[in-house]
Amino acid sequence: MATAKEAELLECRLSVEDLKKLQRLFLQTDGSSVALSMRRAEFIEQAWAAVGHGSREEYGDLFDSVDVSREGWVDWEHLASFLLLGLFEKEEHARTAAVPRWRPARTLPATHGGPVQSVAHLGTSGRYLSASKEGTLAVWSEDLTLLKTHRLANDSVMPKDLWVTGMVLLANVNKIAVSFTCKEVCFYDLLSKQEFSCQYKVHSLCNTPISLHYWHHPQRPEQAVLSIGDVAGQVSGLCFRSALISLFERPSMSVEHDSVVSISWAELQQGRHRCCYTVTHTAHGAHWVRTVRFLGPLEAFASCSSASQSSLVLAWKEVSTGPLRVTSFHTEKGLADLDYHPGLNLIATAGLNNQVCLWNPYVVSKPVGVLRGHVTSVVAVQFMLAKKQLISFSKDKVLRVWDVASQLCLQRLAGIFPKTPECKMLVFFHEERSRLLLSFNSVVLLLQAQEDTGRRVASHDSSVTCVLYNSLFRQVISSDSSSGVTCWLMDTGQKVKHFPRCHGDAEITTMALDETQTRLFTAGTDGAVKVWDFNGHCHHRLNAGRGVAVEISQILVLRRTVLVFGWERMVTVFRLNMFSKYFVEPSEWKGAVHHCNDILCAAFRPPQTLVTGGSDGEIIAWNNSTENALRKLSLGKQQHLLKFSSDSAFCKTSAVQPSTNSSAPGGEEDPESVTRLVFLEGRKGAAASVGGADLVSCGGSGMVRFWNTANSCVVGEFVAHKDSGSIILTVDSRGRYLVTADMDGWLKVWDIQEYCIHPAESVTNQMPMLLSSLRAHIDCVTHLETCVHGEQLFLLSASADSSLVISYLPGPTIGIFGQEVHWRLGEVGRATLKEEREANPESSQETTAPAVVRETAPEQVHPDPDSAVAAVCSEAEENDGQADMLQLSILDDRFAVQGRSFKKGHGIWQSDIRQHLYVNGAHSTDIGTFRELRIEELDPVDELTKPDFVINPHLYFEKMWESFTPTPPPPAVTRETCLKAAFDERSLFPKDVLEQVDRPPGLRRYTQKVTVMRNDARAIHRNVGCVCVCVFFSPPIFFFTQS
């Protein structure tokens, strides 16, 4: 798919019919084969008139692009060549920029007792070989099923002292070479009658060999080179002249053919074997040679070590038996691995300084490219030759895929590898089968890349890591692994803003918005959280990792604090009163450490409830105001109150059951890990008080659990995605729809409005009703977000396939952000509804019997909203017994709902909103002071039957009615009946005040005060016709009212 910039070019919008019209312009009218040529003005007018779309300026730009030599004319040959070249480059770029889509990681059966030293692929048979330190050689089938194991034999040492340091395949002669710590290299035949019989043994090497590599000439396979690197910094090359005939000369015919031929290294150096010779260099000094390669196109040995002055050494083999010409490359802290791409002529190195460097073999001064993003030392690199991509693996078990041309990170994988301590890690990529094998000590993990299903619209240049909806600006915000943030218009899917390199070379892992939705919080793998406005200005930098590069999984922005989680067992808190400076340091969390493993996710419910989930499956509830832990949510019925003040006390308590899968030996995420926590806002007041669920969680085993936080127990659980590994989820704001997503790109929407509302004696294992299931992505879904836009409910999903998809909830996919054709949300809804009505013209009149799966959701028109709610509820009750059997796959843009009808343009039902307001007969509100109150819905009152004496009172009370004299009404209160007593100022003022009148003239201030009060009283008497004095004691208050 063309990028946004390419989509604006005219040549990207020309169809096949348009090209035929342009071709006819250059043909002779008389049918001759001579092609015509056109000047610029003539081409613009005729092409614009023939094609019928585009502007004259665009045709002028097309002419200028074709006429690069500025001759002033073009013909069909030049125009066609330009178009074909442009399409080829675009196709090549789309192919190389495709992100690998890995299937869930699979662990191979445990066969090795020690660390795996090497893995090789047998091209002829399709089998795989793996050799471990103790000498075990495992043979795997083409589908990586274990066939057999073999114990390598070496008569030089005892079996218990055998130590294998490396293995390499000699593909052209069907042999393998194995190096040992006893300074020997043995050659085993793969085609002999006795399996893996040793034919040759090269002994008495100068030093212990630890790295092997074999190369043979593709056109002249008799020429081959075996490269050896040892612990003393020496690189040796064993060059074979006639490898297809014999690697080494046999001593004589008297020696048995099946016996082992022993050759000393001194004999080879002295040239006693005419079929081979040796070359050596010691440019690495005394440092171990970590990796050695013979680069056939360059005729040079490439090797690396941990020395900073001779990190990378190229030894050029200019003359057959002459000395090597050595070239040294210097890096900081040295290198751990290297690989070579012959097509690009680039050497990739894995640096101990956390960087991956790309080197031109002829440029020694500096690398031509530096790939930054890893936070620990890189241990392995390997090229994907066909896609021109690079795989790198770091010590913290993070795998990255890079685009070599753009030097951008396309993909980042973490959290799926075994949680083992310090270990030997090995990376082997099989190009033909797109298989990646990784070893962690004795554990071998397989990552299988899926086949490309064609080009797909990409919203970002790399994996999308997070998506948010900003209702203030009506925009969608997304982030990617290349540290970019993009803003999109929700109504059309058009890109409006892009902020590159927000965290430099670090990946953005998660984002959050503040309460005003004017500040954006972004978290990177560099351990920093940045606060941005939407003009691209960074206001604050929060030092969450305390100067250390860590991976942040979630940010919670609350009213007074900002909570950060992801890399440790403690909650990292920032007080908003500390945001007066640019650099903000974390404050101390008052609560103790109660998690035994890293906190991965959290959820908050006003006013003060906070829950956190760990990688070992623990869920702990906190009081966010006091920052004290309240309880641990357990899978059992008993409650676990947390009263521990230290980390050790909590981790040793019997209430915590350690997970048996904490190490995740399968290479997958811990099955008990908690990846998402969401409060069910629509039912928080009703369900929790009666024992129902008010919290939902999911984890690494595809399991979804519903919790009651008041009783600290699980009330319902079910497997949402089988055999899919880790999943994520989200819930809409009303708590009706649950959306789950897995690592294969599948999205499932569940109806949980009535799920686990009432308490039960045991845990409910029945699945809620599945409303829809569709594959919106072709790779792992990284984030989900629900939003209400234009009174409709939508779902936003981000994926590692670099796409950002918008869908109706529940409903079909609308489009991908960044696609060439923009959508209109209102028009899409009306158009889709029209298509459904045209496809099912009788759906509004016919109804089908209840079934497990309905091919088409019939339209049912209810004139009364209440009747519509009743119909939906009754239908749901009928299908409740079969809800767990519902499986619906939506593979296109159509939409079907099981067991109920859907209308209103794939938005929210009007009756749905009304039905949702009452959960278990109680009204629930999400906001306001009385959000925790339950307002019961009144029971319907039947029509009352009036008794006959009420209808006909004259038949029963005739005499009483005639003799009854109505009581006259009370007399009206008029002005004449009001109080007419004379106003007496002595009855109004206190006695001590009135006595001031008779005081001596010297006390004039009292006399003046009394005179003023007396005058005021007379004015009241003149203006008030009636004065009612009401006296209330403690204290007395006088009220004057005018009648």
PDB file of N, CA and C in Angstrom, residues 325-403:
ATOM      1  N   ARG A 325      46.547  -9.514   5.649  1.00  0.00           N
ATOM      2  CA  ARG A 325      46.575  -8.068   5.873  1.00  0.00           C
ATOM      3  C   ARG A 325      45.445  -7.705   6.836  1.00  0.00           C
ATOM      4  N   VAL A 326      45.796  -7.173   7.987  1.00  0.00           N
ATOM      5  CA  VAL A 326      44.863  -6.986   9.089  1.00  0.00           C
ATOM      6  C   VAL A 326      44.384  -5.539   9.140  1.00  0.00           C
ATOM      7  N   THR A 327      43.072  -5.368   9.301  1.00  0.00           N
ATOM      8  CA  THR A 327      42.445  -4.068   9.504  1.00  0.00           C
ATOM      9  C   THR A 327      41.622  -4.130  10.778  1.00  0.00           C
ATOM     10  N   SER A 328      41.809  -3.185  11.685  1.00  0.00           N
ATOM     11  CA  SER A 328      41.128  -3.191  12.986  1.00  0.00           C
ATOM     12  C   SER A 328      40.102  -2.067  13.059  1.00  0.00           C
ATOM     13  N   PHE A 329      38.959  -2.376  13.683  1.00  0.00           N
ATOM     14  CA  PHE A 329      37.899  -1.423  13.950  1.00  0.00           C
ATOM     15  C   PHE A 329      37.758  -1.301  15.466  1.00  0.00           C
ATOM     16  N   HIS A 330      37.626  -0.090  15.936  1.00  0.00           N
ATOM     17  CA  HIS A 330      37.583   0.143  17.383  1.00  0.00           C
ATOM     18  C   HIS A 330      36.175   0.561  17.794  1.00  0.00           C
ATOM     19  N   THR A 331      35.684  -0.032  18.879  1.00  0.00           N
ATOM     20  CA  THR A 331      34.392   0.334  19.468  1.00  0.00           C
ATOM     21  C   THR A 331      34.547   0.424  20.979  1.00  0.00           C
ATOM     22  N   GLU A 332      33.562   1.000  21.592  1.00  0.00           N
ATOM     23  CA  GLU A 332      33.565   1.128  23.048  1.00  0.00           C
ATOM     24  C   GLU A 332      33.097  -0.168  23.696  1.00  0.00           C
ATOM     25  N   LYS A 333      33.854  -0.690  24.616  1.00  0.00           N
ATOM     26  CA  LYS A 333      33.545  -1.874  25.426  1.00  0.00           C
ATOM     27  C   LYS A 333      33.596  -3.188  24.663  1.00  0.00           C
ATOM     28  N   GLY A 334      33.846  -3.188  23.359  1.00  0.00           N
ATOM     29  CA  GLY A 334      34.002  -4.435  22.632  1.00  0.00           C
ATOM     30  C   GLY A 334      32.701  -4.964  22.064  1.00  0.00           C
ATOM     31  N   LEU A 335      32.806  -6.161  21.426  1.00  0.00           N
ATOM     32  CA  LEU A 335      31.692  -6.765  20.707  1.00  0.00           C
ATOM     33  C   LEU A 335      31.476  -8.190  21.185  1.00  0.00           C
ATOM     34  N   ALA A 336      30.250  -8.684  20.987  1.00  0.00           N
ATOM     35  CA  ALA A 336      29.907 -10.051  21.371  1.00  0.00           C
ATOM     36  C   ALA A 336      29.580 -10.922  20.172  1.00  0.00           C
ATOM     37  N   ASP A 337      29.179 -10.338  19.033  1.00  0.00           N
ATOM     38  CA  ASP A 337      28.788 -11.141  17.882  1.00  0.00           C
ATOM     39  C   ASP A 337      28.850 -10.271  16.638  1.00  0.00           C
ATOM     40  N   LEU A 338      28.856 -10.934  15.469  1.00  0.00           N
ATOM     41  CA  LEU A 338      28.838 -10.220  14.195  1.00  0.00           C
ATOM     42  C   LEU A 338      28.162 -11.084  13.142  1.00  0.00           C
ATOM     43  N   ASP A 339      27.722 -10.427  12.054  1.00  0.00           N
ATOM     44  CA  ASP A 339      27.152 -11.117  10.906  1.00  0.00           C
ATOM     45  C   ASP A 339      27.387 -10.252   9.677  1.00  0.00           C
ATOM     46  N   TYR A 340      27.332 -10.908   8.498  1.00  0.00           N
ATOM     47  CA  TYR A 340      27.668 -10.213   7.249  1.00  0.00           C
ATOM     48  C   TYR A 340      26.537 -10.402   6.244  1.00  0.00           C
ATOM     49  N   HIS A 341      26.173  -9.305   5.550  1.00  0.00           N
ATOM     50  CA  HIS A 341      25.181  -9.334   4.481  1.00  0.00           C
ATOM     51  C   HIS A 341      25.910  -9.101   3.167  1.00  0.00           C
ATOM     52  N   PRO A 342      26.042 -10.142   2.324  1.00  0.00           N
ATOM     53  CA  PRO A 342      26.804  -9.952   1.084  1.00  0.00           C
ATOM     54  C   PRO A 342      26.140  -9.021   0.089  1.00  0.00           C
ATOM     55  N   GLY A 343      24.806  -8.991   0.051  1.00  0.00           N
ATOM     56  CA  GLY A 343      24.126  -8.114  -0.889  1.00  0.00           C
ATOM     57  C   GLY A 343      24.308  -6.653  -0.580  1.00  0.00           C
ATOM     58  N   LEU A 344      24.264  -6.303   0.693  1.00  0.00           N
ATOM     59  CA  LEU A 344      24.450  -4.915   1.111  1.00  0.00           C
ATOM     60  C   LEU A 344      25.905  -4.588   1.430  1.00  0.00           C
ATOM     61  N   ASN A 345      26.752  -5.612   1.516  1.00  0.00           N
ATOM     62  CA  ASN A 345      28.157  -5.444   1.880  1.00  0.00           C
ATOM     63  C   ASN A 345      28.290  -4.696   3.211  1.00  0.00           C
ATOM     64  N   LEU A 346      27.558  -5.176   4.198  1.00  0.00           N
ATOM     65  CA  LEU A 346      27.562  -4.568   5.521  1.00  0.00           C
ATOM     66  C   LEU A 346      27.863  -5.637   6.566  1.00  0.00           C
ATOM     67  N   ILE A 347      28.596  -5.235   7.585  1.00  0.00           N
ATOM     68  CA  ILE A 347      28.878  -6.082   8.735  1.00  0.00           C
ATOM     69  C   ILE A 347      28.115  -5.506   9.924  1.00  0.00           C
ATOM     70  N   ALA A 348      27.286  -6.329  10.553  1.00  0.00           N
ATOM     71  CA  ALA A 348      26.550  -5.926  11.749  1.00  0.00           C
ATOM     72  C   ALA A 348      27.249  -6.487  12.974  1.00  0.00           C
ATOM     73  N   THR A 349      27.396  -5.670  13.992  1.00  0.00           N
ATOM     74  CA  THR A 349      28.072  -6.085  15.221  1.00  0.00           C
ATOM     75  C   THR A 349      27.169  -5.860  16.415  1.00  0.00           C
ATOM     76  N   ALA A 350      27.261  -6.776  17.376  1.00  0.00           N
ATOM     77  CA  ALA A 350      26.516  -6.684  18.633  1.00  0.00           C
ATOM     78  C   ALA A 350      27.442  -6.103  19.688  1.00  0.00           C
ATOM     79  N   GLY A 351      27.166  -4.896  20.120  1.00  0.00           N
ATOM     80  CA  GLY A 351      28.046  -4.201  21.043  1.00  0.00           C
ATOM     81  C   GLY A 351      27.698  -4.423  22.492  1.00  0.00           C
ATOM     82  N   LEU A 352      28.731  -4.481  23.300  1.00  0.00           N
ATOM     83  CA  LEU A 352      28.531  -4.536  24.748  1.00  0.00           C
ATOM     84  C   LEU A 352      28.103  -3.194  25.315  1.00  0.00           C
ATOM     85  N   ASN A 353      28.088  -2.141  24.473  1.00  0.00           N
ATOM     86  CA  ASN A 353      27.634  -0.813  24.894  1.00  0.00           C
ATOM     87  C   ASN A 353      26.175  -0.582  24.501  1.00  0.00           C
ATOM     88  N   ASN A 354      25.409  -1.663  24.317  1.00  0.00           N
ATOM     89  CA  ASN A 354      23.966  -1.631  24.026  1.00  0.00           C
ATOM     90  C   ASN A 354      23.645  -1.170  22.611  1.00  0.00           C
ATOM     91  N   GLN A 355      24.615  -1.088  21.727  1.00  0.00           N
ATOM     92  CA  GLN A 355      24.376  -0.590  20.379  1.00  0.00           C
ATOM     93  C   GLN A 355      24.670  -1.669  19.343  1.00  0.00           C
ATOM     94  N   VAL A 356      23.903  -1.600  18.250  1.00  0.00           N
ATOM     95  CA  VAL A 356      24.146  -2.432  17.078  1.00  0.00           C
ATOM     96  C   VAL A 356      24.703  -1.516  15.991  1.00  0.00           C
ATOM     97  N   CYS A 357      25.899  -1.835  15.498  1.00  0.00           N
ATOM     98  CA  CYS A 357      26.561  -0.986  14.508  1.00  0.00           C
ATOM     99  C   CYS A 357      26.618  -1.693  13.165  1.00  0.00           C
ATOM    100  N   LEU A 358      26.504  -0.895  12.113  1.00  0.00           N
ATOM    101  CA  LEU A 358      26.631  -1.359  10.740  1.00  0.00           C
ATOM    102  C   LEU A 358      27.910  -0.773  10.165  1.00  0.00           C
ATOM    103  N   TRP A 359      28.782  -1.651   9.637  1.00  0.00           N
ATOM    104  CA  TRP A 359      30.100  -1.241   9.179  1.00  0.00           C
ATOM    105  C   TRP A 359      30.247  -1.520   7.688  1.00  0.00           C
ATOM    106  N   ASN A 360      30.871  -0.562   7.017  1.00  0.00           N
ATOM    107  CA  ASN A 360      31.362  -0.801   5.675  1.00  0.00           C
ATOM    108  C   ASN A 360      32.755  -1.402   5.799  1.00  0.00           C
ATOM    109  N   PRO A 361      33.028  -2.558   5.186  1.00  0.00           N
ATOM    110  CA  PRO A 361      34.347  -3.188   5.387  1.00  0.00           C
ATOM    111  C   PRO A 361      35.520  -2.326   4.964  1.00  0.00           C
ATOM    112  N   TYR A 362      35.267  -1.337   4.113  1.00  0.00           N
ATOM    113  CA  TYR A 362      36.364  -0.505   3.627  1.00  0.00           C
ATOM    114  C   TYR A 362      36.475   0.828   4.376  1.00  0.00           C
ATOM    115  N   VAL A 363      35.577   1.077   5.335  1.00  0.00           N
ATOM    116  CA  VAL A 363      35.606   2.318   6.116  1.00  0.00           C
ATOM    117  C   VAL A 363      35.904   1.951   7.562  1.00  0.00           C
ATOM    118  N   VAL A 364      37.070   2.330   8.050  1.00  0.00           N
ATOM    119  CA  VAL A 364      37.523   1.932   9.379  1.00  0.00           C
ATOM    120  C   VAL A 364      37.180   2.983  10.434  1.00  0.00           C
ATOM    121  N   SER A 365      37.012   4.225  10.027  1.00  0.00           N
ATOM    122  CA  SER A 365      36.922   5.315  10.993  1.00  0.00           C
ATOM    123  C   SER A 365      35.687   5.234  11.872  1.00  0.00           C
ATOM    124  N   LYS A 366      34.536   4.957  11.281  1.00  0.00           N
ATOM    125  CA  LYS A 366      33.293   4.939  12.057  1.00  0.00           C
ATOM    126  C   LYS A 366      32.262   4.079  11.339  1.00  0.00           C
ATOM    127  N   PRO A 367      31.253   3.623  12.045  1.00  0.00           N
ATOM    128  CA  PRO A 367      30.216   2.817  11.395  1.00  0.00           C
ATOM    129  C   PRO A 367      29.323   3.686  10.505  1.00  0.00           C
ATOM    130  N   VAL A 368      28.749   3.053   9.500  1.00  0.00           N
ATOM    131  CA  VAL A 368      27.841   3.769   8.606  1.00  0.00           C
ATOM    132  C   VAL A 368      26.451   3.893   9.206  1.00  0.00           C
ATOM    133  N   GLY A 369      26.162   3.138  10.243  1.00  0.00           N
ATOM    134  CA  GLY A 369      24.871   3.220  10.916  1.00  0.00           C
ATOM    135  C   GLY A 369      24.956   2.686  12.321  1.00  0.00           C
ATOM    136  N   VAL A 370      24.234   3.322  13.232  1.00  0.00           N
ATOM    137  CA  VAL A 370      24.174   2.892  14.634  1.00  0.00           C
ATOM    138  C   VAL A 370      22.709   2.702  14.989  1.00  0.00           C
ATOM    139  N   LEU A 371      22.349   1.496  15.393  1.00  0.00           N
ATOM    140  CA  LEU A 371      20.980   1.159  15.760  1.00  0.00           C
ATOM    141  C   LEU A 371      20.876   1.169  17.273  1.00  0.00           C
ATOM    142  N   ARG A 372      20.175   2.147  17.795  1.00  0.00           N
ATOM    143  CA  ARG A 372      20.035   2.302  19.252  1.00  0.00           C
ATOM    144  C   ARG A 372      18.626   1.921  19.678  1.00  0.00           C
ATOM    145  N   GLY A 373      18.518   1.354  20.849  1.00  0.00           N
ATOM    146  CA  GLY A 373      17.227   0.956  21.376  1.00  0.00           C
ATOM    147  C   GLY A 373      17.337  -0.065  22.489  1.00  0.00           C
ATOM    148  N   HIS A 374      18.346  -0.904  22.437  1.00  0.00           N
ATOM    149  CA  HIS A 374      18.558  -1.876  23.507  1.00  0.00           C
ATOM    150  C   HIS A 374      19.061  -1.155  24.756  1.00  0.00           C
ATOM    151  N   VAL A 375      18.651  -1.651  25.914  1.00  0.00           N
ATOM    152  CA  VAL A 375      19.037  -1.034  27.182  1.00  0.00           C
ATOM    153  C   VAL A 375      20.099  -1.851  27.910  1.00  0.00           C
ATOM    154  N   THR A 376      20.418  -3.038  27.402  1.00  0.00           N
ATOM    155  CA  THR A 376      21.514  -3.840  27.945  1.00  0.00           C
ATOM    156  C   THR A 376      22.394  -4.289  26.773  1.00  0.00           C
ATOM    157  N   SER A 377      23.471  -4.968  27.096  1.00  0.00           N
ATOM    158  CA  SER A 377      24.418  -5.375  26.062  1.00  0.00           C
ATOM    159  C   SER A 377      23.769  -6.332  25.075  1.00  0.00           C
ATOM    160  N   VAL A 378      24.117  -6.180  23.806  1.00  0.00           N
ATOM    161  CA  VAL A 378      23.584  -7.028  22.742  1.00  0.00           C
ATOM    162  C   VAL A 378      24.460  -8.266  22.639  1.00  0.00           C
ATOM    163  N   VAL A 379      23.848  -9.447  22.616  1.00  0.00           N
ATOM    164  CA  VAL A 379      24.604 -10.697  22.642  1.00  0.00           C
ATOM    165  C   VAL A 379      24.615 -11.396  21.287  1.00  0.00           C
ATOM    166  N   ALA A 380      23.686 -11.075  20.385  1.00  0.00           N
ATOM    167  CA  ALA A 380      23.638 -11.775  19.101  1.00  0.00           C
ATOM    168  C   ALA A 380      22.996 -10.891  18.051  1.00  0.00           C
ATOM    169  N   VAL A 381      23.490 -11.002  16.811  1.00  0.00           N
ATOM    170  CA  VAL A 381      22.893 -10.330  15.650  1.00  0.00           C
ATOM    171  C   VAL A 381      22.888 -11.319  14.491  1.00  0.00           C
ATOM    172  N   GLN A 382      21.876 -11.216  13.621  1.00  0.00           N
ATOM    173  CA  GLN A 382      21.811 -12.057  12.436  1.00  0.00           C
ATOM    174  C   GLN A 382      20.929 -11.385  11.400  1.00  0.00           C
ATOM    175  N   PHE A 383      21.404 -11.416  10.146  1.00  0.00           N
ATOM    176  CA  PHE A 383      20.682 -10.794   9.049  1.00  0.00           C
ATOM    177  C   PHE A 383      19.579 -11.720   8.537  1.00  0.00           C
ATOM    178  N   MET A 384      18.474 -11.106   8.121  1.00  0.00           N
ATOM    179  CA  MET A 384      17.465 -11.769   7.305  1.00  0.00           C
ATOM    180  C   MET A 384      17.741 -11.309   5.873  1.00  0.00           C
ATOM    181  N   LEU A 385      18.448 -12.132   5.130  1.00  0.00           N
ATOM    182  CA  LEU A 385      19.032 -11.713   3.861  1.00  0.00           C
ATOM    183  C   LEU A 385      17.981 -11.273   2.856  1.00  0.00           C
ATOM    184  N   ALA A 386      16.894 -12.017   2.719  1.00  0.00           N
ATOM    185  CA  ALA A 386      15.906 -11.710   1.689  1.00  0.00           C
ATOM    186  C   ALA A 386      15.186 -10.402   1.966  1.00  0.00           C
ATOM    187  N   LYS A 387      14.841 -10.152   3.205  1.00  0.00           N
ATOM    188  CA  LYS A 387      14.097  -8.945   3.563  1.00  0.00           C
ATOM    189  C   LYS A 387      14.995  -7.758   3.874  1.00  0.00           C
ATOM    190  N   LYS A 388      16.309  -7.989   3.894  1.00  0.00           N
ATOM    191  CA  LYS A 388      17.261  -6.927   4.232  1.00  0.00           C
ATOM    192  C   LYS A 388      16.943  -6.322   5.596  1.00  0.00           C
ATOM    193  N   GLN A 389      16.671  -7.211   6.516  1.00  0.00           N
ATOM    194  CA  GLN A 389      16.396  -6.832   7.901  1.00  0.00           C
ATOM    195  C   GLN A 389      17.419  -7.488   8.808  1.00  0.00           C
ATOM    196  N   LEU A 390      17.486  -7.004  10.035  1.00  0.00           N
ATOM    197  CA  LEU A 390      18.470  -7.475  11.001  1.00  0.00           C
ATOM    198  C   LEU A 390      17.779  -7.842  12.299  1.00  0.00           C
ATOM    199  N   ILE A 391      18.146  -8.994  12.848  1.00  0.00           N
ATOM    200  CA  ILE A 391      17.647  -9.442  14.143  1.00  0.00           C
ATOM    201  C   ILE A 391      18.737  -9.219  15.179  1.00  0.00           C
ATOM    202  N   SER A 392      18.368  -8.624  16.287  1.00  0.00           N
ATOM    203  CA  SER A 392      19.311  -8.434  17.404  1.00  0.00           C
ATOM    204  C   SER A 392      18.653  -8.895  18.692  1.00  0.00           C
ATOM    205  N   PHE A 393      19.459  -9.470  19.574  1.00  0.00           N
ATOM    206  CA  PHE A 393      18.971 -10.001  20.844  1.00  0.00           C
ATOM    207  C   PHE A 393      19.895  -9.517  21.950  1.00  0.00           C
ATOM    208  N   SER A 394      19.299  -9.009  23.020  1.00  0.00           N
ATOM    209  CA  SER A 394      20.073  -8.408  24.102  1.00  0.00           C
ATOM    210  C   SER A 394      20.046  -9.279  25.350  1.00  0.00           C
ATOM    211  N   LYS A 395      20.854  -8.903  26.298  1.00  0.00           N
ATOM    212  CA  LYS A 395      21.032  -9.683  27.514  1.00  0.00           C
ATOM    213  C   LYS A 395      19.775  -9.733  28.363  1.00  0.00           C
ATOM    214  N   ASP A 396      18.932  -8.700  28.290  1.00  0.00           N
ATOM    215  CA  ASP A 396      17.685  -8.678  29.054  1.00  0.00           C
ATOM    216  C   ASP A 396      16.551  -9.393  28.341  1.00  0.00           C
ATOM    217  N   LYS A 397      16.873 -10.230  27.344  1.00  0.00           N
ATOM    218  CA  LYS A 397      15.910 -11.056  26.614  1.00  0.00           C
ATOM    219  C   LYS A 397      14.888 -10.202  25.866  1.00  0.00           C
ATOM    220  N   VAL A 398      15.390  -9.262  25.109  1.00  0.00           N
ATOM    221  CA  VAL A 398      14.565  -8.424  24.235  1.00  0.00           C
ATOM    222  C   VAL A 398      15.066  -8.620  22.804  1.00  0.00           C
ATOM    223  N   LEU A 399      14.168  -8.995  21.930  1.00  0.00           N
ATOM    224  CA  LEU A 399      14.508  -9.223  20.528  1.00  0.00           C
ATOM    225  C   LEU A 399      13.952  -8.072  19.697  1.00  0.00           C
ATOM    226  N   ARG A 400      14.782  -7.544  18.822  1.00  0.00           N
ATOM    227  CA  ARG A 400      14.384  -6.450  17.948  1.00  0.00           C
ATOM    228  C   ARG A 400      14.660  -6.816  16.489  1.00  0.00           C
ATOM    229  N   VAL A 401      13.758  -6.357  15.626  1.00  0.00           N
ATOM    230  CA  VAL A 401      13.915  -6.522  14.186  1.00  0.00           C
ATOM    231  C   VAL A 401      14.067  -5.127  13.584  1.00  0.00           C
ATOM    232  N   TRP A 402      15.149  -4.914  12.813  1.00  0.00           N
ATOM    233  CA  TRP A 402      15.492  -3.603  12.273  1.00  0.00           C
ATOM    234  C   TRP A 402      15.372  -3.617  10.758  1.00  0.00           C
ATOM    235  N   ASP A 403      14.939  -2.496  10.212  1.00  0.00           N
ATOM    236  CA  ASP A 403      15.025  -2.262   8.781  1.00  0.00           C
ATOM    237  C   ASP A 403      16.382  -1.626   8.500  1.00  0.00           C
TER     238      ASP A 403
END
